[in-house]
Amino acid sequence: MSNKKSAGNLNTALVILEKSIPLFAQSGYAGVSMRDISKVVGTSGAALYHHYPDKQGLYLAAMEHAFSDMALSIQSTLDIKGTPEERLVHFTTNFTDQMARSPELRILLQRELLDGDDERLKLLANLVFVKPFKVIKELARELGLDCDAHLLAISMAGLILFHFETESIRRYLPGGLKKHNDPKVIGKHVAKLLTGMLGK
Amino acid sequence: MSNKKSAGNLNTALVILEKSIPLFAQSGYAGVSMRDISKVVGTSGAALYHHYPDKQGLYLAAMEHAFSDMALSIQSTLDIKGTPEERLVHFTTNFTDQMARSPELRILLQRELLDGDDERLKLLANLVFVKPFKVIKELARELGLDCDAHLLAISMAGLILFHFETESIRRYLPGGLKKHNDPKVIGKHVAKLLTGMLGK
DNA sequence: GTCTATAGCCTGATAGAC
DNA sequence: GTCTATCAGGCTATAGAC
């Protein structure tokens, strides 16, 4: 009994996903054609349809692949012991680092937030965010802050992500310097704001 | 000498912009066809080309129109006197309210941050953000916070915008409730975080 | 599993009548 | 200033050879 079943050569199927992810990140679903994908993969367009039922199916598989990576990397930022304050700084600096290291994942996330339907968003939430979100909420509770833990967890993520989201425009804003794109600078800044907030 | 020159009926040109803005917000540049636009405007496709040179030109004009509205509305949140603390809370609650009231503008902004080229981003920065950004930076300085004013201004905006950006997925995250989409709740939460930060 | 060829539709854009 | 008609090319997806 072979474990390479009807879905065809698994390796090719994977290569298609991994080569198409950067395209979808750069141009979005509507901005990428099956021909574009076949070109970067190095096959004919028809080959794509051997591995995936249609463009939507390929896209969905690509998102699942990309975001399962993201889930692992986010969880690694939360797998640590120490005082709540230490864990807060650890999460902040590590999450910032990861967002800087894989801009593609952040961009895909933002595109999904704009264009994803309910089903895809639910999948994304369960696949990537529910687990780390619970840890952050628990962290917020331990810090004994007098505010809604859900709102605080979202605020923490937004504080970090927005700096990357606006990277392309900040150089045209007053005081925009190269160092503001340095993940170390961003991480320190956010950690300072957050620890300042809970300092009182 | 007529002031209705070669550009054709100005009113129609404006109607085209205003009807196409919601389409571009919902589906993005690549996701909207000239036929889609002509349908909602109620003209033939050819009529669009009488008023605008091509799809790109129409899109650019639509963005300029949309964002010049945004510039006015943001500036209105900053036109106020009082202590720095009062102005901070005033900006926070009003900016939150405005983002809740015109989700289209926020979505177009996010799409431009993802897809805009350098020229468009520079235009967007100067048209909408440079002025209010300066006011917020000045506010940050007056509050005497020991941190980079540019980073703080970005953080303030991100803290607010990210709650709206994630509205579509938060209902699948632990503790996500309807009230977390209420601009009053969001505004209060953000104001509390920010004043907490500067309380020390 | 991958190819070439192609069907059938949609796209941006234009020509020319009114 | 708006229309109808139309073009050339790109799009998703399939058929059938190898």
Coordinates of C-alpha atoms (C1' of nucleotides) in Angstrom, one line a residue:
Chain A
M1 CA 0.0 0.0 0.0
S2 CA 1.6 3.2 -1.1
N3 CA 1.3 6.4 1.0
K4 CA 1.5 8.4 -2.2
K5 CA -2.1 8.3 -3.1
S6 CA -4.3 9.9 -5.8
A7 CA -3.1 13.5 -5.0
G8 CA -0.1 13.0 -7.2
N9 CA 3.5 13.7 -6.4
L10 CA 3.5 15.2 -3.0
N11 CA 6.7 17.0 -3.6
T12 CA 5.5 18.9 -6.6
A13 CA 2.3 19.8 -4.8
L14 CA 4.4 21.3 -2.0
V15 CA 6.7 23.2 -4.4
I16 CA 3.6 24.7 -6.0
L17 CA 2.4 26.0 -2.6
E18 CA 5.8 27.3 -1.5
K19 CA 6.4 29.1 -4.8
S20 CA 2.9 30.6 -5.0
I21 CA 2.9 32.0 -1.4
P22 CA 5.3 34.9 -2.3
L23 CA 3.1 35.7 -5.3
F24 CA -0.1 35.8 -3.3
A25 CA 1.6 37.9 -0.6
Q26 CA 2.9 40.4 -3.2
S27 CA -0.1 40.8 -5.4
G28 CA -3.1 39.3 -3.6
Y29 CA -5.5 36.6 -4.9
A30 CA -7.0 38.6 -7.8
G31 CA -3.6 39.9 -8.8
V32 CA -2.0 36.5 -9.4
S33 CA -3.0 34.3 -12.3
M34 CA -2.5 30.6 -12.7
R35 CA -0.1 31.4 -15.5
D36 CA 2.0 33.5 -13.1
I37 CA 2.2 30.6 -10.7
S38 CA 3.1 28.1 -13.4
K39 CA 5.9 30.3 -14.5
V40 CA 7.6 30.5 -11.1
V41 CA 7.0 26.8 -10.5
G42 CA 8.4 25.9 -13.9
T43 CA 5.5 23.8 -15.1
S44 CA 2.7 24.3 -17.5
G45 CA -0.6 25.7 -16.3
A46 CA -2.3 22.4 -16.7
A47 CA 0.0 20.7 -14.2
L48 CA -1.4 22.9 -11.4
Y49 CA -4.8 21.4 -12.0
H50 CA -3.5 18.0 -11.4
H51 CA -2.5 18.9 -7.9
Y52 CA -5.3 21.3 -7.0
P53 CA -8.9 21.4 -8.1
D54 CA -8.9 25.1 -9.1
K55 CA -7.4 28.5 -8.2
Q56 CA -9.4 28.8 -5.0
G57 CA -8.3 25.4 -3.9
L58 CA -4.7 26.1 -4.5
Y59 CA -4.9 29.4 -2.7
L60 CA -6.6 27.8 0.3
A61 CA -3.9 25.1 0.5
A62 CA -1.2 27.8 0.2
M63 CA -2.7 29.7 3.1
E64 CA -3.0 26.6 5.3
H65 CA 0.6 25.8 4.6
A66 CA 1.8 29.4 5.3
F67 CA -0.2 29.8 8.4
S68 CA 0.7 26.5 9.9
D69 CA 4.3 27.7 9.9
M70 CA 3.1 30.9 11.6
A71 CA 1.3 29.0 14.3
L72 CA 4.5 27.2 15.2
S73 CA 6.6 30.3 15.3
I74 CA 4.2 32.3 17.4
Q75 CA 3.8 29.5 19.9
S76 CA 7.6 29.4 20.3
T77 CA 7.5 33.0 21.6
L78 CA 5.2 32.0 24.4
D79 CA 6.8 28.8 25.6
I80 CA 8.8 30.2 28.5
K81 CA 8.7 30.6 32.2
G82 CA 9.4 33.5 34.4
T83 CA 7.6 36.4 36.1
P84 CA 4.7 37.9 34.1
E85 CA 6.9 41.0 33.4
E86 CA 9.7 38.8 32.0
R87 CA 7.2 36.9 29.8
L88 CA 5.7 40.1 28.5
V89 CA 9.0 41.4 27.4
H90 CA 10.0 38.1 26.0
F91 CA 6.8 37.8 23.9
T92 CA 7.1 41.4 22.7
T93 CA 10.7 41.2 21.5
N94 CA 10.4 37.8 20.0
F95 CA 7.1 38.4 18.2
T96 CA 8.5 41.7 16.8
D97 CA 11.6 39.8 15.6
Q98 CA 9.5 37.2 13.9
M99 CA 7.3 39.7 12.1
A100 CA 10.4 41.4 10.9
R101 CA 11.9 38.1 9.7
S102 CA 8.9 36.8 7.7
P103 CA 7.1 39.8 6.3
E104 CA 5.2 37.5 3.9
L105 CA 3.2 35.9 6.6
R106 CA 2.2 39.3 8.0
I107 CA 1.2 40.5 4.6
L108 CA -0.9 37.4 3.9
L109 CA -2.5 37.8 7.3
Q110 CA -3.5 41.4 6.5
R111 CA -4.8 40.4 3.1
E112 CA -6.9 37.7 4.7
L113 CA -8.3 40.2 7.2
L114 CA -9.3 42.4 4.3
D115 CA -10.6 39.7 1.9
G116 CA -11.1 36.5 3.8
D117 CA -14.6 35.1 4.0
D118 CA -16.0 33.8 7.4
E119 CA -14.9 30.3 6.8
R120 CA -11.3 31.2 6.0
L121 CA -11.1 33.6 9.0
K122 CA -12.5 30.9 11.3
L123 CA -9.9 28.5 10.1
L124 CA -7.2 31.1 10.4
A125 CA -8.3 31.9 14.0
N126 CA -8.3 28.3 15.1
L127 CA -5.1 27.3 13.2
V128 CA -3.0 30.2 14.3
F129 CA -4.4 32.5 16.9
V130 CA -6.6 30.9 19.4
K131 CA -3.8 29.2 21.4
P132 CA -1.4 32.1 21.6
F133 CA -4.3 34.4 22.2
K134 CA -5.3 32.4 25.3
V135 CA -1.7 32.6 26.6
I136 CA -1.6 36.4 26.1
K137 CA -4.9 36.8 27.8
E138 CA -3.7 34.7 30.8
L139 CA -0.6 36.9 30.9
A140 CA -2.7 40.0 30.9
R141 CA -4.8 38.6 33.8
E142 CA -1.7 37.7 35.8
L143 CA -0.4 41.3 35.3
G144 CA -3.5 42.3 37.2
L145 CA -4.4 45.1 34.8
D146 CA -7.7 46.7 35.3
C147 CA -8.9 46.2 31.7
D148 CA -10.6 43.7 29.4
A149 CA -8.1 41.0 28.6
H150 CA -9.4 40.5 25.1
L151 CA -9.0 44.1 24.2
L152 CA -5.5 44.2 25.8
A153 CA -4.3 41.2 23.9
I154 CA -5.5 42.7 20.6
S155 CA -3.8 46.0 21.6
M156 CA -0.5 44.3 22.2
A157 CA -0.5 42.6 18.8
G158 CA -1.6 45.8 17.1
L159 CA 1.1 47.8 18.8
I160 CA 3.7 45.6 17.2
L161 CA 2.1 44.8 13.8
F162 CA 1.2 48.4 13.0
H163 CA 4.8 49.5 12.9
F164 CA 5.5 46.9 10.2
E165 CA 2.2 47.7 8.4
T166 CA 3.2 51.3 8.0
E167 CA 6.8 50.7 7.1
S168 CA 6.2 51.7 3.5
I169 CA 4.7 55.1 4.3
R170 CA 6.6 56.1 7.4
R171 CA 9.6 57.4 5.5
Y172 CA 7.3 60.1 4.2
L173 CA 6.1 61.1 7.7
P174 CA 7.8 63.7 9.9
G175 CA 10.7 62.2 11.9
G176 CA 10.7 58.9 10.0
L177 CA 14.1 57.4 10.2
K178 CA 15.7 54.1 9.1
K179 CA 16.1 53.0 12.7
H180 CA 12.3 53.0 13.2
N181 CA 12.2 49.9 11.0
D182 CA 14.8 48.0 13.1
P183 CA 13.0 45.2 14.9
K184 CA 15.2 45.8 18.0
V185 CA 14.2 49.4 18.2
I186 CA 10.5 48.6 17.7
G187 CA 10.6 45.8 20.2
K188 CA 12.2 47.9 22.8
H189 CA 9.7 50.7 22.2
V190 CA 6.7 48.5 22.5
A191 CA 8.0 46.7 25.6
K192 CA 8.6 50.0 27.2
L193 CA 5.1 51.3 26.5
L194 CA 3.6 48.1 27.8
T195 CA 5.6 47.8 30.9
G196 CA 5.0 51.5 31.5
M197 CA 1.3 50.9 31.3
L198 CA 1.4 48.2 33.9
G199 CA 3.9 50.0 36.1
K200 CA 0.7 51.8 37.2
Chain B
M1 CA -14.7 81.7 -21.3
S2 CA -16.4 78.6 -19.9
N3 CA -15.0 77.0 -16.8
K4 CA -16.2 73.6 -18.0
K5 CA -13.3 72.7 -20.2
S6 CA -12.2 69.6 -22.0
A7 CA -12.6 67.2 -19.1
G8 CA -16.3 66.8 -19.8
N9 CA -19.2 67.0 -17.4
L10 CA -17.6 67.5 -14.0
N11 CA -20.6 66.1 -12.2
T12 CA -20.4 62.7 -14.0
A13 CA -16.7 62.6 -13.4
L14 CA -17.4 63.0 -9.7
V15 CA -20.2 60.4 -9.7
I16 CA -17.8 57.9 -11.2
L17 CA -15.3 58.5 -8.4
E18 CA -17.9 58.2 -5.6
K19 CA -19.5 55.1 -6.9
S20 CA -16.2 53.4 -7.6
I21 CA -14.7 54.0 -4.2
P22 CA -16.9 51.4 -2.4
L23 CA -16.0 48.9 -5.1
F24 CA -12.2 49.5 -4.8
A25 CA -12.6 49.3 -1.0
Q26 CA -14.4 46.0 -1.1
S27 CA -12.4 44.1 -3.8
G28 CA -9.2 46.0 -4.4
Y29 CA -7.8 47.4 -7.6
A30 CA -7.3 44.0 -9.3
G31 CA -10.6 42.8 -8.1
V32 CA -12.7 45.5 -9.8
S33 CA -13.2 45.7 -13.6
M34 CA -14.1 48.8 -15.6
R35 CA -17.4 47.0 -16.4
D36 CA -18.1 46.6 -12.7
I37 CA -17.7 50.3 -12.3
S38 CA -19.8 51.2 -15.4
K39 CA -22.6 49.0 -14.0
V40 CA -22.8 50.8 -10.6
V41 CA -22.4 54.2 -12.2
G42 CA -25.1 53.3 -14.8
T43 CA -23.2 54.2 -17.9
S44 CA -21.5 52.2 -20.7
G45 CA -17.9 51.2 -20.2
A46 CA -16.8 53.6 -22.9
A47 CA -18.1 56.6 -21.0
L48 CA -15.5 56.0 -18.2
Y49 CA -12.8 56.6 -20.7
H50 CA -14.2 60.0 -21.6
H51 CA -13.5 61.2 -18.1
Y52 CA -10.4 59.3 -17.2
P53 CA -7.5 58.1 -19.3
D54 CA -7.5 54.5 -18.1
K55 CA -8.2 52.3 -15.1
Q56 CA -5.1 53.4 -13.2
G57 CA -6.0 57.1 -13.8
L58 CA -9.5 56.5 -12.5
Y59 CA -8.3 54.6 -9.5
L60 CA -5.8 57.3 -8.7
A61 CA -8.4 60.0 -8.9
A62 CA -10.7 58.0 -6.7
M63 CA -8.0 57.6 -4.0
E64 CA -7.3 61.4 -4.1
H65 CA -11.0 62.1 -3.7
A66 CA -11.5 59.6 -0.9
F67 CA -8.4 60.6 1.0
S68 CA -9.0 64.4 0.8
D69 CA -12.2 63.7 2.8
M70 CA -10.1 61.7 5.3
A71 CA -7.6 64.6 5.7
L72 CA -10.4 67.0 6.7
S73 CA -12.0 64.6 9.1
I74 CA -8.7 63.7 10.9
Q75 CA -7.8 67.3 11.2
S76 CA -11.1 68.1 12.9
T77 CA -10.1 65.7 15.7
L78 CA -7.0 67.7 16.5
D79 CA -8.4 71.2 16.3
I80 CA -9.0 71.7 20.0
K81 CA -7.5 73.4 23.1
G82 CA -6.9 72.1 26.6
T83 CA -4.3 70.3 28.6
P84 CA -2.3 67.7 26.8
E85 CA -4.2 64.9 28.6
E86 CA -7.5 66.3 27.5
R87 CA -6.3 66.6 23.9
L88 CA -5.0 63.1 24.0
V89 CA -8.4 61.7 25.1
H90 CA -10.2 64.0 22.7
F91 CA -8.1 62.7 19.8
T92 CA -8.4 59.1 20.8
T93 CA -12.1 59.0 21.2
N94 CA -12.8 61.1 18.1
F95 CA -10.4 59.3 15.8
T96 CA -11.9 56.0 17.0
D97 CA -15.4 57.3 16.2
Q98 CA -14.4 58.4 12.7
M99 CA -12.7 55.1 11.9
A100 CA -15.9 53.3 13.0
R101 CA -18.1 55.7 10.9
S102 CA -16.2 55.4 7.6
P103 CA -14.8 51.9 7.4
E104 CA -14.2 52.4 3.6
L105 CA -11.5 54.9 4.2
R106 CA -9.7 52.7 6.6
I107 CA -9.9 49.8 4.2
L108 CA -8.6 51.8 1.3
L109 CA -5.7 53.0 3.5
Q110 CA -4.8 49.5 4.4
R111 CA -5.0 48.4 0.8
E112 CA -2.7 51.3 -0.2
L113 CA -0.2 50.3 2.5
L114 CA -0.1 46.8 1.0
D115 CA -0.2 47.7 -2.7
G116 CA 0.6 51.4 -3.1
D117 CA 3.8 52.3 -5.0
D118 CA 6.2 54.9 -3.6
E119 CA 4.6 57.8 -5.5
R120 CA 1.1 57.0 -4.3
L121 CA 2.3 56.5 -0.7
K122 CA 4.2 59.8 -0.8
L123 CA 1.0 61.6 -2.0
L124 CA -1.1 59.8 0.6
A125 CA 1.4 60.9 3.4
N126 CA 1.4 64.5 2.3
L127 CA -2.3 64.7 1.6
V128 CA -3.5 63.1 4.8
F129 CA -1.0 62.3 7.4
V130 CA 1.8 64.8 7.6
K131 CA -0.2 67.5 9.2
P132 CA -2.0 65.4 11.9
F133 CA 1.1 63.5 12.5
K134 CA 3.0 66.7 13.4
V135 CA 0.2 67.6 15.9
I136 CA 0.3 64.2 17.5
K137 CA 4.1 64.3 17.7
E138 CA 3.9 67.7 19.4
L139 CA 1.3 66.3 21.8
A140 CA 3.6 63.4 22.6
R141 CA 6.4 65.9 23.3
E142 CA 4.3 68.0 25.6
L143 CA 3.3 64.9 27.6
G144 CA 7.0 64.7 28.4
L145 CA 7.2 61.0 27.6
D146 CA 10.6 59.5 27.6
C147 CA 10.3 57.9 24.1
D148 CA 10.7 58.6 20.4
A149 CA 7.8 60.8 19.4
H150 CA 7.6 59.3 15.9
L151 CA 7.3 55.8 17.3
L152 CA 4.7 56.9 19.8
A153 CA 2.5 58.6 17.2
I154 CA 2.5 55.4 15.1
S155 CA 1.7 53.4 18.2
M156 CA -1.2 55.6 19.0
A157 CA -2.7 55.2 15.6
G158 CA -2.0 51.5 15.5
L159 CA -3.6 50.9 18.9
I160 CA -6.8 52.3 17.5
L161 CA -6.8 51.0 13.9
F162 CA -5.8 47.4 14.8
H163 CA -9.1 46.9 16.6
F164 CA -11.0 47.7 13.5
E165 CA -8.6 45.8 11.3
T166 CA -9.3 42.6 13.2
E167 CA -13.0 43.0 13.6
S168 CA -13.7 40.2 11.1
I169 CA -11.6 37.7 13.0
R170 CA -12.1 38.6 16.6
R171 CA -15.4 36.9 16.9
Y172 CA -13.5 33.6 16.5
L173 CA -11.0 34.5 19.2
P174 CA -11.4 33.7 22.9
G175 CA -13.4 36.3 24.7
G176 CA -14.5 38.1 21.5
L177 CA -17.8 39.9 22.2
K178 CA -20.0 42.2 20.3
K179 CA -19.1 45.1 22.6
H180 CA -15.5 44.9 21.5
N181 CA -16.6 46.4 18.2
D182 CA -18.3 49.3 19.8
P183 CA -16.3 52.4 19.1
K184 CA -17.1 53.8 22.5
V185 CA -15.7 50.7 24.2
I186 CA -12.6 50.7 22.0
G187 CA -12.0 54.4 22.4
K188 CA -12.3 54.2 26.2
H189 CA -9.9 51.2 26.3
V190 CA -7.3 52.9 24.2
A191 CA -7.6 56.2 26.1
K192 CA -7.1 54.3 29.3
L193 CA -4.0 52.5 28.1
L194 CA -2.5 55.7 26.8
T195 CA -3.2 57.8 29.9
G196 CA -2.0 54.9 32.0
M197 CA 1.3 54.9 30.1
L198 CA 1.9 58.6 30.8
G199 CA 0.6 58.4 34.3
K200 CA 4.2 57.2 34.9
Chain C
dG1 C1' 2.5 13.7 -13.9
dT2 C1' 3.3 16.6 -17.3
dC3 C1' 2.7 18.3 -21.7
dT4 C1' 0.4 21.1 -25.9
dA5 C1' -3.7 22.8 -27.6
dT6 C1' -7.7 25.0 -27.1
dA7 C1' -12.5 26.3 -25.5
dG8 C1' -15.1 30.0 -23.7
dC9 C1' -15.3 33.9 -21.1
dC10 C1' -13.8 38.4 -19.3
dT11 C1' -10.6 42.1 -19.6
dG12 C1' -8.9 47.0 -20.8
dA13 C1' -9.3 49.9 -24.3
dT14 C1' -10.8 52.0 -28.9
dA15 C1' -13.7 53.5 -33.2
dG16 C1' -17.2 55.9 -34.9
dA17 C1' -22.4 57.0 -34.9
dC18 C1' -25.4 60.3 -32.7
Chain D
dG1 C1' -20.9 63.0 -23.5
dT2 C1' -22.8 58.9 -24.2
dC3 C1' -23.8 55.1 -26.9
dT4 C1' -23.1 50.2 -29.5
dA5 C1' -20.0 47.3 -31.5
dT6 C1' -15.8 45.4 -31.4
dC7 C1' -10.8 44.1 -31.0
dA8 C1' -6.8 41.8 -29.2
dG9 C1' -5.2 39.6 -25.5
dG10 C1' -5.4 37.4 -20.8
dC11 C1' -8.1 34.5 -17.8
dT12 C1' -9.6 29.8 -15.7
dA13 C1' -10.2 25.4 -16.8
dT14 C1' -10.4 21.1 -19.6
dA15 C1' -9.2 17.4 -23.3
dG16 C1' -6.3 14.2 -24.8
dA17 C1' -1.5 12.6 -26.2
dC18 C1' 2.6 10.7 -24.0

